């Protein structure tokens, strides 16, 4: 309600008294939809900071303001040096009208949508608009008072500037079921209170912090009506702090919910894969059956029917390669069986790890809900403690990179898209202390884990990056893939090498299952 007519009606005369003898010394903008005006009387300063955004209008009167050295634009040069004469609120409207002794005027149109500022250097001068797209505001004039109705069906419509707070104030007084005559009387009484308020109130209503002329909702603070400027200075910082709290709380909740959901989904996928491996005929059983029935397999056979002593002596058909001896087929199956056993162990460990991640995220959500409500500092401390700080600058930078980008536990993983792109990633973007990975002895994508100052790459993050390196390589369909990893400073490109070709020193090798662990089923 701080831009409502009834509050502006209190604020305007207070600004007139405050700004006697004050001249405008600066007018600029350093954020989108922001207008900052600085005034002084030679010994003291006074600031107006107006946010004229379609998403919401905000009028702030900070006691001091420090202009940024960059990204700041001077505005309305003809306003400088003008001395304030009066400040008025247009009747039944949300417009503050500044008149200067030179005849110049400045209108602050504080509408919730299509707000604007309109300046004229003298009454006949063309209008200078803050939002130039709203050309109709050049002809903005006070609205004519509405024609009174003898018996309006809705008495609230006789006062279009009431807003929602008076309605919320009237309802507990039995306004809705009351007869028309009683409603009219209640509305007249509330308008009388708004025109001659006893105090200003900072209230909480419907989950929003409001500045009110009526004691409605949960009253948090009662302020003297004689000082609307001081009330606004108390209200705006509180509002901005709570808005930041609600926004950051929502971000953390969504992040943890997404982590819990993705980890649980990945664990389910791995468990299904593990179940399929454990409940199907394994490579070792097939190899044993081939070796047990070698004498029955003719040379060049494409298949053989044998008695499966693992399955109650039931007949079973085994497919063979006619260009390969049965012994060679069995040998290959034994090798695959060994890899399958290791894959089963790997999948089991991965499922447990992802289930733990899901449980950790759910526990953190419970901790988050137990933090003091509405307090930004404890939230930020908790967020930093658990590594959930936004790192918005790094994230914004990585979103524009020409690589596949993955986020894992606060670490950024970059994956090259082709040979030329691999060169770009390794030679141009990777820092010497970033961790570099590649599927061993085959062609594939270069993978880089960006370093975080003072933090070693956790084993789960390294493993998932290695899985990406295996997945985006010629070994994608193998049961297991060896992946080379080393700090990028030990990776060099020889002169004359083909795109994507490098020489690696001091490498270590990690054996993983090729997969994209960030891809939901």
Coordinates of C-alpha atoms in Angstrom, one line a residue:
X1 CA 0.0 0.0 0.0
X2 CA 3.1 2.3 0.0
X3 CA 2.2 3.5 -3.6
X4 CA -1.6 3.7 -2.8
X5 CA -3.3 7.1 -3.0
X6 CA -4.1 7.3 0.7
X7 CA -0.4 6.8 1.7
X8 CA 0.8 9.2 -1.0
X9 CA -1.7 11.6 0.5
X10 CA 0.3 11.5 3.7
X11 CA 3.7 11.3 2.1
X12 CA 3.4 14.3 -0.3
X13 CA 3.1 17.1 2.3
X14 CA 5.9 15.4 4.3
X15 CA 8.1 15.6 1.2
X16 CA 7.1 19.2 0.6
X17 CA 8.2 20.1 4.2
X18 CA 11.4 18.0 4.0
X19 CA 12.6 19.2 0.6
X20 CA 12.2 23.0 1.1
X21 CA 15.4 24.6 -0.2
X22 CA 16.7 21.3 -1.8
X23 CA 17.9 21.2 -5.3
X24 CA 18.5 18.2 -7.7
X25 CA 22.2 17.5 -8.1
X26 CA 22.1 14.1 -9.8
X27 CA 19.7 12.0 -11.7
X28 CA 20.8 8.6 -13.1
X29 CA 20.0 4.9 -13.5
X30 CA 22.3 2.0 -12.9
X31 CA 19.9 -0.9 -13.0
X32 CA 17.1 -1.7 -15.4
X33 CA 13.8 0.2 -14.6
X34 CA 15.6 2.2 -11.9
X35 CA 15.5 6.0 -11.5
X36 CA 17.7 7.6 -8.8
X37 CA 17.4 11.3 -7.9
X38 CA 19.8 13.0 -5.4
X39 CA 19.0 16.4 -3.8
X40 CA 20.9 18.6 -1.4
X41 CA 20.3 21.9 0.5
X42 CA 24.0 22.5 0.7
X43 CA 24.5 20.7 4.1
X44 CA 22.3 17.6 3.9
X45 CA 21.4 15.2 1.1
X46 CA 18.1 13.4 0.3
X47 CA 17.6 10.5 -2.1
X48 CA 14.7 9.1 -4.1
X49 CA 15.1 5.6 -5.6
X50 CA 12.2 4.6 -7.8
X51 CA 11.8 1.2 -9.4
X52 CA 9.5 1.6 -12.4
X53 CA 9.1 -2.1 -13.4
X54 CA 6.0 -3.7 -14.8
X55 CA 6.6 -6.6 -12.4
X56 CA 6.3 -4.2 -9.4
X57 CA 6.8 -0.5 -8.5
X58 CA 8.9 0.4 -5.5
X59 CA 9.4 3.9 -4.0
X60 CA 12.4 4.0 -1.6
X61 CA 13.9 7.0 0.3
X62 CA 17.3 5.7 1.3
X63 CA 19.3 7.9 3.8
X64 CA 22.4 7.5 1.7
X65 CA 23.3 6.2 -1.7
X66 CA 26.6 5.2 -3.4
X67 CA 26.6 5.4 -7.1
X68 CA 28.4 2.6 -9.0
X69 CA 31.4 3.6 -11.0
X70 CA 30.3 1.4 -13.9
X71 CA 27.0 0.6 -15.7
X72 CA 25.5 4.0 -14.6
X73 CA 23.7 6.3 -17.0
X74 CA 22.9 10.0 -16.4
X75 CA 19.3 10.9 -17.1
X76 CA 17.2 14.1 -17.4
X77 CA 20.1 16.6 -17.5
X78 CA 17.6 19.5 -17.6
X79 CA 16.3 18.4 -14.1
X80 CA 19.7 19.2 -12.5
X81 CA 19.8 22.4 -10.4
X82 CA 16.0 22.6 -10.0
X83 CA 14.8 23.6 -6.6
X84 CA 11.7 21.8 -5.2
X85 CA 8.6 23.9 -4.5
X86 CA 5.9 21.4 -3.7
X87 CA 5.1 17.7 -3.9
X88 CA 1.4 16.7 -4.4
X89 CA -0.5 13.5 -4.7
X90 CA -3.1 13.4 -7.5
X91 CA -6.6 12.9 -6.2
X92 CA -7.6 9.2 -6.1
X93 CA -4.5 8.2 -8.1
X94 CA -1.0 6.8 -7.6
X95 CA 0.9 9.8 -9.0
X96 CA 3.4 12.0 -7.1
X97 CA 3.6 15.4 -8.7
X98 CA 6.9 17.4 -8.1
X99 CA 6.8 21.0 -8.9
X100 CA 10.0 23.1 -9.1
X101 CA 10.4 26.8 -8.6
X102 CA 11.5 27.2 -12.2
X103 CA 8.1 25.8 -13.4
X104 CA 9.5 22.4 -14.3
X105 CA 7.5 19.3 -13.2
X106 CA 8.2 15.7 -12.6
X107 CA 5.5 13.1 -12.4
X108 CA 6.1 9.7 -10.8
X109 CA 3.4 7.4 -12.1
X110 CA 3.5 4.6 -9.6
X111 CA 1.1 2.2 -11.2
X112 CA 1.6 -1.6 -10.6
X113 CA 1.7 -2.0 -14.4
X114 CA 3.0 0.5 -17.0
X115 CA 4.7 2.8 -14.4
X116 CA 6.7 5.8 -15.7
X117 CA 8.4 9.1 -14.9
X118 CA 7.4 12.2 -16.9
X119 CA 9.5 15.4 -16.9
X120 CA 8.9 18.8 -18.4
X121 CA 11.4 21.6 -18.1
X122 CA 8.5 24.1 -18.3
X123 CA 4.7 23.7 -18.7
X124 CA 4.8 24.1 -22.5
X125 CA 7.9 21.9 -23.1
X126 CA 7.6 18.4 -24.6
X127 CA 7.5 15.6 -22.1
X128 CA 10.6 13.5 -21.5
X129 CA 9.6 9.9 -20.6
X130 CA 11.6 7.4 -18.6
X131 CA 9.8 4.6 -20.4
X132 CA 9.5 6.0 -23.9
X133 CA 7.4 3.1 -25.1
X134 CA 4.5 4.5 -23.1
X135 CA 3.9 7.5 -25.3
X136 CA 0.4 8.2 -24.0
X137 CA 2.0 9.2 -20.7
X138 CA 3.1 12.5 -22.3
X139 CA -0.5 13.6 -22.0
X140 CA -1.0 12.3 -18.4
X141 CA -3.4 14.6 -16.4
X142 CA -5.3 14.1 -13.2
X143 CA -8.4 12.0 -13.7
X144 CA -11.8 13.5 -13.2
X145 CA -13.6 12.5 -10.0
X146 CA -16.1 9.6 -10.7
X147 CA -19.8 10.5 -10.9
X148 CA -21.4 9.6 -7.5
X149 CA -24.1 7.0 -7.6
X150 CA -27.2 7.3 -5.5
X151 CA -27.3 3.6 -4.5
X152 CA -24.2 1.8 -5.9
X153 CA -24.6 -2.0 -5.8
X154 CA -21.0 -2.3 -4.5
X155 CA -20.1 0.7 -2.3
X156 CA -16.4 -0.1 -2.7
X157 CA -16.6 1.0 -6.4
X158 CA -17.4 4.5 -5.2
X159 CA -13.7 4.7 -4.0
X160 CA -11.6 3.1 -6.8
X161 CA -8.3 3.9 -4.9
X162 CA -9.1 1.7 -1.9
X163 CA -7.0 -1.3 -2.9
X164 CA -7.1 -4.7 -1.2
X165 CA -6.1 -3.9 2.4
X166 CA -9.3 -2.0 3.3
X167 CA -11.3 -4.9 1.9
X168 CA -9.3 -7.3 4.1
X169 CA -10.0 -4.9 7.0
X170 CA -13.7 -4.8 6.4
X171 CA -14.4 -8.6 6.0
X172 CA -13.8 -9.4 9.7
X173 CA -16.4 -6.7 10.5
X174 CA -19.1 -8.7 8.7
X175 CA -19.0 -6.7 5.5
X176 CA -19.8 -9.4 3.0
X177 CA -23.1 -10.6 4.5
X178 CA -24.2 -7.1 5.6
X179 CA -27.2 -5.3 4.0
X180 CA -26.3 -2.5 1.5
X181 CA -27.0 0.3 3.9
X182 CA -24.6 -1.2 6.5
X183 CA -22.0 -1.8 3.8
X184 CA -22.1 1.9 2.8
X185 CA -21.7 2.9 6.4
X186 CA -18.7 0.6 6.9
X187 CA -17.0 1.9 3.7
X188 CA -17.5 5.5 4.7
X189 CA -16.0 4.7 8.1
X190 CA -12.9 3.0 6.6
X191 CA -12.4 5.9 4.1
X192 CA -12.6 8.3 7.1
X193 CA -9.8 6.2 8.8
X194 CA -7.7 6.3 5.6
X195 CA -8.0 10.0 5.3
X196 CA -7.3 10.7 8.9
X197 CA -5.2 7.6 10.0
X198 CA -4.0 7.2 13.6
X199 CA -0.8 5.4 12.7
X200 CA 1.2 3.6 10.0
X201 CA 1.5 -0.2 10.3
X202 CA 3.9 -2.7 8.8
X203 CA 1.8 -5.8 8.5
X204 CA 2.0 -9.4 7.2
X205 CA -1.1 -10.4 5.2
X206 CA -1.4 -13.4 2.8
X207 CA 2.3 -14.1 3.0
X208 CA 3.2 -10.6 2.0
X209 CA 4.8 -7.7 3.9
X210 CA 2.7 -4.5 3.5
X211 CA 2.7 -0.9 4.6
X212 CA -0.8 -0.1 5.8
X213 CA -2.9 2.7 7.2
X214 CA -5.1 0.1 8.9
X215 CA -4.3 -2.5 11.5
X216 CA -5.0 -5.5 9.3
X217 CA -3.5 -9.0 9.2
X218 CA -0.6 -9.5 11.6
X219 CA 0.7 -6.2 12.8
X220 CA 4.4 -6.3 13.1
X221 CA 5.3 -2.7 13.7
X222 CA 3.3 0.5 14.6
X223 CA 4.8 3.8 13.4
X224 CA 3.8 7.4 14.0
X225 CA 1.6 8.9 11.2
X226 CA 3.5 12.2 11.5
X227 CA 6.6 10.5 9.9
X228 CA 5.6 8.8 6.7
X229 CA 9.2 9.3 5.3
X230 CA 10.6 7.4 8.3
X231 CA 8.0 4.7 7.9
X232 CA 8.9 4.2 4.3
X233 CA 12.6 3.9 5.3
X234 CA 11.7 1.2 7.8
X235 CA 9.4 -0.6 5.4
X236 CA 11.4 -0.9 2.1
X237 CA 14.6 -2.5 3.5
X238 CA 12.4 -5.0 5.4
X239 CA 10.4 -5.8 2.2
X240 CA 13.6 -6.2 0.1
X241 CA 15.2 -8.5 2.7
X242 CA 12.1 -10.7 2.9
X243 CA 11.8 -10.8 -0.9
X244 CA 15.5 -11.9 -1.1
X245 CA 14.8 -14.5 1.6
X246 CA 11.8 -15.9 -0.1
X247 CA 13.6 -16.0 -3.5
X248 CA 16.7 -17.8 -2.1
X249 CA 14.6 -20.2 0.0
X250 CA 12.6 -21.2 -3.1
X251 CA 15.9 -21.7 -5.0
X252 CA 17.4 -23.9 -2.4
X253 CA 14.2 -25.9 -2.0
X254 CA 13.9 -26.5 -5.8
X255 CA 17.6 -27.5 -6.0
X256 CA 17.3 -30.0 -3.2
X257 CA 14.0 -31.4 -4.5
X258 CA 15.6 -31.8 -7.9
X259 CA 18.6 -33.5 -6.5
X260 CA 16.5 -35.9 -4.5
X261 CA 14.3 -36.7 -7.5
X262 CA 17.2 -37.2 -9.9
X263 CA 19.2 -39.3 -7.4
X264 CA 16.2 -41.5 -6.6
X265 CA 15.3 -41.9 -10.3
X266 CA 19.0 -42.8 -11.1
X267 CA 19.1 -45.3 -8.3
X268 CA 15.9 -47.0 -9.5
X269 CA 17.3 -47.3 -13.0
X270 CA 20.6 -48.8 -11.7
X271 CA 18.6 -51.3 -9.5
X272 CA 16.6 -52.4 -12.5
X273 CA 19.8 -52.9 -14.5
X274 CA 21.3 -54.8 -11.6
X275 CA 18.2 -57.0 -11.3
X276 CA 18.3 -57.8 -15.0
X277 CA 22.0 -58.8 -14.8
X278 CA 21.4 -61.0 -11.7
X279 CA 18.3 -62.7 -13.0
X280 CA 19.4 -63.6 -16.6
X281 CA 21.6 -66.3 -17.8
X282 CA 25.2 -65.1 -17.4
X283 CA 28.1 -65.3 -19.7
X284 CA 29.9 -67.8 -17.5
X285 CA 27.0 -70.3 -17.6
X286 CA 26.9 -70.1 -21.4
X287 CA 30.6 -70.6 -21.6
X288 CA 30.4 -73.7 -19.3
X289 CA 27.7 -75.2 -21.4
X290 CA 29.7 -74.7 -24.6
X291 CA 32.8 -76.3 -23.1
X292 CA 30.7 -79.2 -21.7
X293 CA 29.3 -80.0 -25.2
X294 CA 32.3 -79.4 -27.4
X295 CA 32.1 -82.8 -28.9
X296 CA 28.5 -82.1 -30.1
X297 CA 29.3 -78.9 -31.9
X298 CA 30.3 -79.4 -35.6
X299 CA 32.7 -77.0 -37.2
X300 CA 31.1 -73.8 -38.7
X301 CA 27.9 -74.3 -36.7
X302 CA 25.7 -71.2 -36.2
X303 CA 23.9 -72.6 -33.2
X304 CA 23.8 -75.7 -31.0
X305 CA 21.0 -77.2 -28.8
X306 CA 22.4 -78.5 -25.4
X307 CA 21.0 -79.7 -22.1
X308 CA 21.2 -76.8 -19.6
X309 CA 22.2 -78.4 -16.3
X310 CA 21.9 -74.9 -14.7
X311 CA 18.1 -74.9 -15.5
X312 CA 16.9 -78.3 -14.5
X313 CA 18.3 -80.0 -17.6
X314 CA 16.0 -78.2 -19.9
X315 CA 17.0 -77.9 -23.6
X316 CA 18.6 -74.6 -24.6
X317 CA 19.8 -73.2 -28.0
X318 CA 23.1 -71.3 -28.0
X319 CA 24.0 -69.1 -30.9
X320 CA 27.5 -69.4 -32.3
X321 CA 29.7 -67.6 -34.8
X322 CA 30.6 -69.8 -37.8
X323 CA 33.9 -68.1 -38.3
X324 CA 35.0 -68.7 -34.7
X325 CA 35.8 -71.9 -32.9
X326 CA 33.6 -72.9 -29.9
X327 CA 36.7 -72.7 -27.7
X328 CA 37.3 -69.0 -28.8
X329 CA 33.6 -68.2 -28.2
X330 CA 33.8 -69.7 -24.7
X331 CA 37.0 -67.8 -24.0
X332 CA 35.4 -64.5 -25.0
X333 CA 32.4 -65.3 -22.8
X334 CA 34.6 -66.0 -19.8
X335 CA 36.2 -62.6 -20.3
X336 CA 32.8 -60.9 -20.5
X337 CA 31.7 -62.8 -17.4
X338 CA 34.6 -61.3 -15.5
X339 CA 33.7 -57.8 -16.7
X340 CA 30.1 -58.5 -15.9
X341 CA 30.9 -59.4 -12.3
X342 CA 32.8 -56.2 -11.9
X343 CA 29.9 -54.3 -13.5
X344 CA 27.5 -55.9 -11.0
X345 CA 29.7 -54.7 -8.2
X346 CA 30.0 -51.3 -9.7
X347 CA 26.3 -51.0 -10.2
X348 CA 25.6 -52.1 -6.7
X349 CA 27.9 -49.4 -5.3
X350 CA 26.5 -46.8 -7.6
X351 CA 22.9 -47.6 -6.6
X352 CA 23.9 -47.3 -2.9
X353 CA 25.6 -44.0 -3.6
X354 CA 22.7 -42.5 -5.4
X355 CA 20.3 -43.6 -2.7
X356 CA 22.5 -42.0 -0.2
X357 CA 22.5 -38.8 -2.2
X358 CA 18.7 -38.8 -2.4
X359 CA 18.4 -39.4 1.4
X360 CA 20.9 -36.6 2.1
X361 CA 18.9 -34.2 0.0
X362 CA 15.7 -35.1 1.8
X363 CA 17.5 -34.6 5.2
X364 CA 18.7 -31.2 4.0
X365 CA 15.2 -30.2 3.1
X366 CA 14.1 -31.0 6.7
X367 CA 17.0 -28.9 8.0
X368 CA 16.0 -26.1 5.7
X369 CA 12.4 -26.1 7.0
X370 CA 13.7 -25.9 10.6
X371 CA 15.7 -22.6 9.9
X372 CA 14.3 -19.4 11.4
X373 CA 11.5 -18.1 9.1
X374 CA 12.2 -14.9 7.3
X375 CA 15.8 -14.4 8.4
X376 CA 18.2 -14.2 5.4
X377 CA 21.5 -14.4 7.2
X378 CA 21.0 -17.9 8.8
X379 CA 19.7 -19.1 5.4
X380 CA 22.8 -17.9 3.6
X381 CA 25.1 -19.3 6.3
X382 CA 23.4 -22.7 6.1
X383 CA 23.5 -22.6 2.3
X384 CA 27.3 -21.9 2.3
X385 CA 27.9 -24.5 4.9
X386 CA 26.3 -27.2 2.7
X387 CA 27.8 -26.0 -0.5
X388 CA 24.5 -24.8 -1.9
X389 CA 25.6 -21.3 -2.7
X390 CA 24.3 -20.2 -6.2
X391 CA 27.7 -19.4 -7.9
X392 CA 25.5 -17.5 -10.3
X393 CA 28.4 -15.8 -12.1
X394 CA 30.1 -19.1 -12.9
X395 CA 26.8 -20.7 -14.0
X396 CA 25.9 -17.8 -16.3
X397 CA 29.3 -18.1 -17.9
X398 CA 29.1 -21.8 -18.5
X399 CA 25.6 -21.6 -20.0
X400 CA 27.1 -19.8 -23.0
X401 CA 30.0 -22.2 -23.5
X402 CA 30.0 -24.2 -26.8
X403 CA 30.3 -27.5 -24.9
X404 CA 28.0 -29.9 -23.2
X405 CA 27.7 -28.6 -19.6
X406 CA 26.9 -30.7 -16.5
X407 CA 26.6 -29.5 -12.8
X408 CA 27.5 -32.0 -10.1
X409 CA 27.8 -31.1 -6.4
X410 CA 28.8 -27.6 -7.2
X411 CA 31.4 -28.7 -9.8
X412 CA 31.1 -27.9 -13.5
X413 CA 31.9 -30.6 -16.0
X414 CA 32.5 -29.7 -19.7
X415 CA 32.4 -32.2 -22.5
X416 CA 33.7 -31.6 -26.0
X417 CA 31.4 -32.1 -29.0
X418 CA 33.8 -33.1 -31.7
X419 CA 37.6 -33.1 -32.5
X420 CA 37.8 -29.3 -33.2
X421 CA 35.6 -28.6 -30.1
X422 CA 37.9 -30.8 -28.0
X423 CA 40.9 -28.7 -29.0
X424 CA 38.9 -25.5 -28.1
X425 CA 38.0 -27.0 -24.7
X426 CA 41.5 -28.3 -23.8
X427 CA 43.7 -25.6 -25.3
X428 CA 41.6 -22.5 -24.7
X429 CA 39.1 -23.0 -21.9
X430 CA 40.7 -25.4 -19.5
X431 CA 42.8 -24.0 -16.7
X432 CA 46.1 -25.8 -15.9
X433 CA 44.7 -27.1 -12.6
X434 CA 41.4 -28.4 -14.0
X435 CA 41.0 -32.1 -14.2
X436 CA 41.2 -33.6 -17.7
X437 CA 39.6 -37.0 -18.7
X438 CA 39.5 -39.1 -21.8
X439 CA 38.5 -42.7 -22.6
X440 CA 41.8 -44.7 -22.9
X441 CA 43.2 -45.7 -26.3
X442 CA 40.1 -44.8 -28.3
X443 CA 38.7 -41.7 -29.9
X444 CA 36.2 -39.7 -27.9
X445 CA 35.3 -36.4 -26.2
X446 CA 37.7 -34.5 -24.0
X447 CA 36.1 -34.0 -20.5
X448 CA 37.2 -31.3 -18.1
X449 CA 36.2 -30.8 -14.4
X450 CA 36.6 -27.1 -13.6
X451 CA 38.5 -26.5 -10.4
X452 CA 37.0 -24.9 -7.3
X453 CA 39.5 -22.9 -5.2
X454 CA 40.6 -24.9 -2.2
X455 CA 38.4 -27.9 -3.0
X456 CA 39.5 -31.3 -4.3
X457 CA 37.3 -33.1 -6.8
X458 CA 35.2 -35.6 -4.8
X459 CA 35.4 -39.2 -5.8
X460 CA 31.7 -39.4 -6.9
X461 CA 32.2 -36.3 -9.1
X462 CA 35.3 -37.8 -10.7
X463 CA 33.6 -41.1 -11.3
X464 CA 30.6 -39.5 -13.0
X465 CA 32.9 -37.4 -15.2
X466 CA 34.7 -40.5 -16.2
X467 CA 31.4 -42.2 -17.1
X468 CA 30.7 -39.2 -19.4
X469 CA 34.2 -39.6 -21.0
X470 CA 33.4 -43.3 -21.6
X471 CA 29.9 -42.6 -22.8
X472 CA 31.0 -40.0 -25.4
X473 CA 33.7 -42.4 -26.9
X474 CA 34.0 -45.4 -29.1
X475 CA 33.7 -47.6 -25.9
X476 CA 30.1 -46.5 -25.2
X477 CA 28.7 -50.0 -25.6
X478 CA 31.5 -51.8 -23.6
X479 CA 30.7 -53.3 -20.2
X480 CA 33.6 -51.4 -18.7
X481 CA 35.9 -48.7 -20.0
X482 CA 39.3 -47.5 -18.7
X483 CA 39.4 -43.7 -18.5
X484 CA 42.5 -41.6 -18.3
X485 CA 42.6 -38.6 -16.0
X486 CA 45.2 -36.0 -15.0
X487 CA 45.5 -32.3 -14.4
X488 CA 45.2 -30.4 -17.6
X489 CA 48.8 -29.0 -17.2
X490 CA 50.0 -32.5 -18.1
X491 CA 48.1 -32.6 -21.4
X492 CA 49.9 -31.1 -24.4
X493 CA 49.3 -30.9 -28.1
X494 CA 52.3 -31.8 -30.3
X495 CA 53.1 -29.6 -33.3
X496 CA 51.3 -30.8 -36.4
X497 CA 48.9 -33.1 -34.5
X498 CA 45.4 -33.7 -35.9
X499 CA 42.4 -32.0 -34.3
X500 CA 41.7 -33.5 -30.9
X501 CA 45.0 -35.4 -30.6
X502 CA 47.1 -34.8 -27.5
X503 CA 49.9 -36.3 -25.5
X504 CA 49.1 -37.1 -21.8
X505 CA 51.7 -37.4 -19.0
X506 CA 51.4 -38.6 -15.4
X507 CA 48.0 -40.1 -16.1
X508 CA 45.9 -42.2 -13.8
X509 CA 43.3 -44.7 -14.9
X510 CA 39.8 -45.2 -13.6
X511 CA 37.6 -48.2 -14.7
X512 CA 33.9 -47.2 -15.0
X513 CA 30.7 -48.3 -16.7
X514 CA 30.0 -46.1 -19.7
X515 CA 26.9 -44.0 -19.0
X516 CA 25.5 -40.5 -18.8
X517 CA 24.6 -40.3 -15.1
X518 CA 22.9 -37.0 -15.5
X519 CA 20.4 -38.3 -18.0
X520 CA 17.1 -39.2 -16.5
X521 CA 15.3 -42.2 -17.7

